[in-house]
PDB file of C-alpha atoms in Angstrom:
ATOM      1  CA  MET A 800     142.433 118.384 248.975  1.00 76.00           C
ATOM      2  CA  TYR A 801     139.244 117.552 247.814  1.00 82.00           C
ATOM      3  CA  PRO A 802     136.229 119.632 248.622  1.00 82.00           C
ATOM      4  CA  ALA A 803     134.239 118.344 251.501  1.00 81.00           C
ATOM      5  CA  GLU A 804     130.955 118.313 249.098  1.00 86.00           C
ATOM      6  CA  LEU A 805     132.857 115.900 246.704  1.00 87.00           C
ATOM      7  CA  VAL A 806     133.746 113.474 249.156  1.00 90.00           C
ATOM      8  CA  LYS A 807     130.950 113.213 251.257  1.00 93.00           C
ATOM      9  CA  PRO A 808     129.028 110.560 249.305  1.00 94.00           C
ATOM     10  CA  MET A 809     132.225 108.538 248.804  1.00 93.00           C
ATOM     11  CA  ARG A 810     132.678 108.840 252.786  1.00 94.00           C
ATOM     12  CA  GLU A 811     128.871 107.860 253.466  1.00 96.00           C
ATOM     13  CA  ASP A 812     129.214 104.529 251.222  1.00 95.00           C
ATOM     14  CA  LEU A 813     131.321 103.134 254.243  1.00 97.00           C
ATOM     15  CA  THR A 814     129.867 105.130 257.085  1.00 97.00           C
ATOM     16  CA  LYS A 815     126.231 104.196 256.390  1.00 98.00           C
ATOM     17  CA  VAL A 816     127.213 100.504 257.124  1.00 97.00           C
ATOM     18  CA  GLY A 817     129.178 100.948 260.045  1.00 98.00           C
ATOM     19  CA  PHE A 818     132.945 102.249 259.336  1.00 98.00           C
ATOM     20  CA  GLU A 819     134.176 104.262 261.822  1.00 98.00           C
ATOM     21  CA  GLU A 820     135.832 107.583 259.930  1.00 97.00           C
ATOM     22  CA  LEU A 821     139.372 108.215 261.416  1.00 98.00           C
ATOM     23  CA  GLN A 822     140.099 111.847 260.573  1.00 96.00           C
ATOM     24  CA  THR A 823     143.326 112.372 262.799  1.00 98.00           C
ATOM     25  CA  ALA A 824     146.599 110.665 263.430  1.00 98.00           C
ATOM     26  CA  GLU A 825     145.491 110.315 267.027  1.00 98.00           C
ATOM     27  CA  ALA A 826     142.310 108.433 266.068  1.00 98.00           C
ATOM     28  CA  VAL A 827     144.132 106.190 263.893  1.00 98.00           C
ATOM     29  CA  GLU A 828     146.572 105.521 266.632  1.00 98.00           C
ATOM     30  CA  ALA A 829     143.822 104.849 269.225  1.00 98.00           C
ATOM     31  CA  ALA A 830     141.879 102.448 266.679  1.00 98.00           C
ATOM     32  CA  LEU A 831     144.960 100.446 266.192  1.00 98.00           C
ATOM     33  CA  ALA A 832     145.811 100.251 269.907  1.00 97.00           C
ATOM     34  CA  LYS A 833     142.648  98.181 270.494  1.00 97.00           C
ATOM     35  CA  GLU A 834     142.604  94.495 271.470  1.00 97.00           C
ATOM     36  CA  GLY A 835     141.420  92.460 268.669  1.00 98.00           C
ATOM     37  CA  THR A 836     141.044  92.871 264.868  1.00 98.00           C
ATOM     38  CA  THR A 837     140.613  96.008 262.899  1.00 98.00           C
ATOM     39  CA  LEU A 838     139.914  96.721 259.384  1.00 98.00           C
ATOM     40  CA  VAL A 839     141.323 100.046 257.968  1.00 98.00           C
ATOM     41  CA  VAL A 840     140.129 100.796 254.583  1.00 98.00           C
ATOM     42  CA  VAL A 841     142.026 103.492 252.663  1.00 97.00           C
ATOM     43  CA  ASN A 842     139.173 105.291 250.656  1.00 95.00           C
ATOM     44  CA  SER A 843     139.835 107.284 247.603  1.00 93.00           C
ATOM     45  CA  VAL A 844     138.104 109.401 244.897  1.00 90.00           C
ATOM     46  CA  CYS A 845     139.332 107.000 242.284  1.00 84.00           C
ATOM     47  CA  GLY A 846     136.985 105.002 240.033  1.00 78.00           C
ATOM     48  CA  CYS A 847     138.514 101.674 241.348  1.00 77.00           C
ATOM     49  CA  ALA A 848     137.288 102.654 244.929  1.00 79.00           C
ATOM     50  CA  ALA A 849     133.832 103.315 243.723  1.00 77.00           C
ATOM     51  CA  ALA A 850     133.375 100.127 241.348  1.00 85.00           C
ATOM     52  CA  ASN A 851     135.427  97.739 243.421  1.00 93.00           C
ATOM     53  CA  ALA A 852     136.995  98.822 246.795  1.00 95.00           C
ATOM     54  CA  ARG A 853     133.713 100.145 248.575  1.00 96.00           C
ATOM     55  CA  PRO A 854     131.468  97.612 247.530  1.00 96.00           C
ATOM     56  CA  GLY A 855     133.933  94.837 248.227  1.00 97.00           C
ATOM     57  CA  ALA A 856     134.514  96.411 251.801  1.00 97.00           C
ATOM     58  CA  ARG A 857     130.841  96.206 252.288  1.00 97.00           C
ATOM     59  CA  LEU A 858     130.075  92.852 250.992  1.00 98.00           C
ATOM     60  CA  SER A 859     132.860  91.249 253.142  1.00 98.00           C
ATOM     61  CA  LEU A 860     130.805  92.538 256.344  1.00 98.00           C
ATOM     62  CA  GLU A 861     128.268  89.705 254.927  1.00 97.00           C
ATOM     63  CA  ASN A 862     130.805  86.920 256.669  1.00 98.00           C
ATOM     64  CA  LYS A 863     130.143  85.184 259.772  1.00 97.00           C
ATOM     65  CA  LYS A 864     133.520  86.435 260.938  1.00 98.00           C
ATOM     66  CA  ARG A 865     134.166  89.954 260.849  1.00 97.00           C
ATOM     67  CA  PRO A 866     136.649  92.312 262.548  1.00 98.00           C
ATOM     68  CA  ASP A 867     136.092  93.973 265.767  1.00 98.00           C
ATOM     69  CA  ASN A 868     136.428  97.460 264.417  1.00 98.00           C
ATOM     70  CA  ILE A 869     135.960  98.843 261.080  1.00 98.00           C
ATOM     71  CA  THR A 870     137.682 101.925 259.998  1.00 98.00           C
ATOM     72  CA  THR A 871     138.534 104.348 257.287  1.00 98.00           C
ATOM     73  CA  VAL A 872     140.509 107.109 256.371  1.00 97.00           C
ATOM     74  CA  PHE A 873     140.190 109.151 253.176  1.00 96.00           C
ATOM     75  CA  ALA A 874     143.419 109.644 251.125  1.00 94.00           C
ATOM     76  CA  GLY A 875     143.519 113.135 249.544  1.00 90.00           C
ATOM     77  CA  VAL A 876     141.351 114.395 252.290  1.00 92.00           C
ATOM     78  CA  ASP A 877     142.755 113.323 255.802  1.00 93.00           C
ATOM     79  CA  LYS A 878     146.525 113.619 255.335  1.00 95.00           C
ATOM     80  CA  ASP A 879     147.290 113.037 258.580  1.00 97.00           C
ATOM     81  CA  ALA A 880     145.170 110.188 259.565  1.00 98.00           C
ATOM     82  CA  VAL A 881     146.198 108.553 256.039  1.00 97.00           C
ATOM     83  CA  ASN A 882     150.028 109.010 257.210  1.00 97.00           C
ATOM     84  CA  ALA A 883     149.425 107.632 260.403  1.00 98.00           C
ATOM     85  CA  ALA A 884     147.675 104.529 258.874  1.00 98.00           C
ATOM     86  CA  ARG A 885     150.432 103.940 256.373  1.00 98.00           C
ATOM     87  CA  VAL A 886     153.055 103.845 258.718  1.00 97.00           C
ATOM     88  CA  HIS A 887     151.707 100.902 260.209  1.00 98.00           C
ATOM     89  CA  MET A 888     151.224  99.341 256.680  1.00 98.00           C
ATOM     90  CA  VAL A 889     155.141  99.338 255.950  1.00 96.00           C
ATOM     91  CA  PRO A 890     156.590  97.497 254.296  1.00 96.00           C
ATOM     92  CA  PHE A 891     153.734  97.803 251.567  1.00 97.00           C
ATOM     93  CA  PRO A 892     153.853 101.050 249.511  1.00 95.00           C
ATOM     94  CA  PRO A 893     151.275 103.762 249.803  1.00 94.00           C
ATOM     95  CA  SER A 894     148.416 103.071 247.735  1.00 92.00           C
ATOM     96  CA  SER A 895     144.882 103.987 247.629  1.00 93.00           C
ATOM     97  CA  PRO A 896     142.468 102.685 247.542  1.00 95.00           C
ATOM     98  CA  CYS A 897     143.871  99.878 250.035  1.00 96.00           C
ATOM     99  CA  MET A 898     142.868  97.788 252.919  1.00 98.00           C
ATOM    100  CA  ALA A 899     144.619  96.545 255.769  1.00 98.00           C
ATOM    101  CA  LEU A 900     143.589  94.033 258.807  1.00 98.00           C
ATOM    102  CA  PHE A 901     145.154  94.464 261.928  1.00 98.00           C
ATOM    103  CA  LYS A 902     145.228  92.080 264.921  1.00 98.00           C
ATOM    104  CA  ASP A 903     145.853  93.673 268.229  1.00 97.00           C
ATOM    105  CA  GLY A 904     147.865  96.420 266.262  1.00 96.00           C
ATOM    106  CA  GLU A 905     150.083  94.136 264.045  1.00 97.00           C
ATOM    107  CA  LEU A 906     149.388  93.838 260.184  1.00 98.00           C
ATOM    108  CA  VAL A 907     148.146  90.636 259.199  1.00 98.00           C
ATOM    109  CA  HIS A 908     146.442  91.178 255.716  1.00 98.00           C
ATOM    110  CA  MET A 909     146.943  93.895 253.032  1.00 98.00           C
ATOM    111  CA  LEU A 910     144.970  94.516 250.073  1.00 97.00           C
ATOM    112  CA  GLU A 911     147.003  96.814 247.567  1.00 96.00           C
ATOM    113  CA  ARG A 912     145.683  98.845 245.018  1.00 95.00           C
ATOM    114  CA  HIS A 913     146.692  96.313 242.489  1.00 94.00           C
ATOM    115  CA  HIS A 914     144.673  93.628 244.055  1.00 94.00           C
ATOM    116  CA  ILE A 915     141.646  95.928 243.727  1.00 95.00           C
ATOM    117  CA  GLU A 916     142.015  97.611 240.467  1.00 92.00           C
ATOM    118  CA  GLY A 917     140.267  95.524 237.765  1.00 91.00           C
ATOM    119  CA  ARG A 918     138.795  92.868 240.038  1.00 94.00           C
ATOM    120  CA  PRO A 919     135.038  92.584 240.902  1.00 95.00           C
ATOM    121  CA  ALA A 920     133.805  93.491 244.283  1.00 96.00           C
ATOM    122  CA  GLU A 921     133.186  89.932 245.046  1.00 97.00           C
ATOM    123  CA  LEU A 922     136.520  88.989 244.550  1.00 97.00           C
ATOM    124  CA  ILE A 923     137.740  91.595 246.826  1.00 97.00           C
ATOM    125  CA  ALA A 924     135.276  90.559 249.313  1.00 98.00           C
ATOM    126  CA  GLU A 925     135.950  86.930 249.126  1.00 98.00           C
ATOM    127  CA  ASN A 926     139.600  87.959 249.854  1.00 98.00           C
ATOM    128  CA  LEU A 927     138.677  89.854 252.972  1.00 98.00           C
ATOM    129  CA  MET A 928     136.439  86.918 254.257  1.00 98.00           C
ATOM    130  CA  ASP A 929     139.302  84.726 253.819  1.00 98.00           C
ATOM    131  CA  ALA A 930     141.522  86.827 255.937  1.00 98.00           C
ATOM    132  CA  TYR A 931     138.582  87.341 258.583  1.00 98.00           C
ATOM    133  CA  ASN A 932     137.991  83.494 258.699  1.00 98.00           C
ATOM    134  CA  THR A 933     141.972  83.367 259.413  1.00 98.00           C
ATOM    135  CA  HIS A 934     142.435  86.045 261.712  1.00 98.00           C
ATOM    136  CA  CYS A 935     138.994  87.245 263.470  1.00 97.00           C
TER     137      CYS A 935
END
């Protein structure tokens, strides 16, 4: 577990643009039970989250079509919430950061860590925008 003061700015990097923090398994289940589309960003302290994932997630929101709900869980901090989210991401193995788009509770698009690491935020945003244009 990471200290709260360490992850606070990393959490705020997403919450300041409207991402809802899901800190319990119950919150994850409630979010994924909603009708429509839900983006779940598994946030992380790793460097690729700061350099690519969080900026890519933020940039993706500039698209005309976007998810009905934008949410985040924090790996290494919100253990129960992350585990609950990952159950819905099967068959993809756990990775962080990662991003999953759900439609009516069903996984329709997944960006794993290996899709994020080493790629610029703009490319990550473009990938998400294509998913939004298809599913939202």
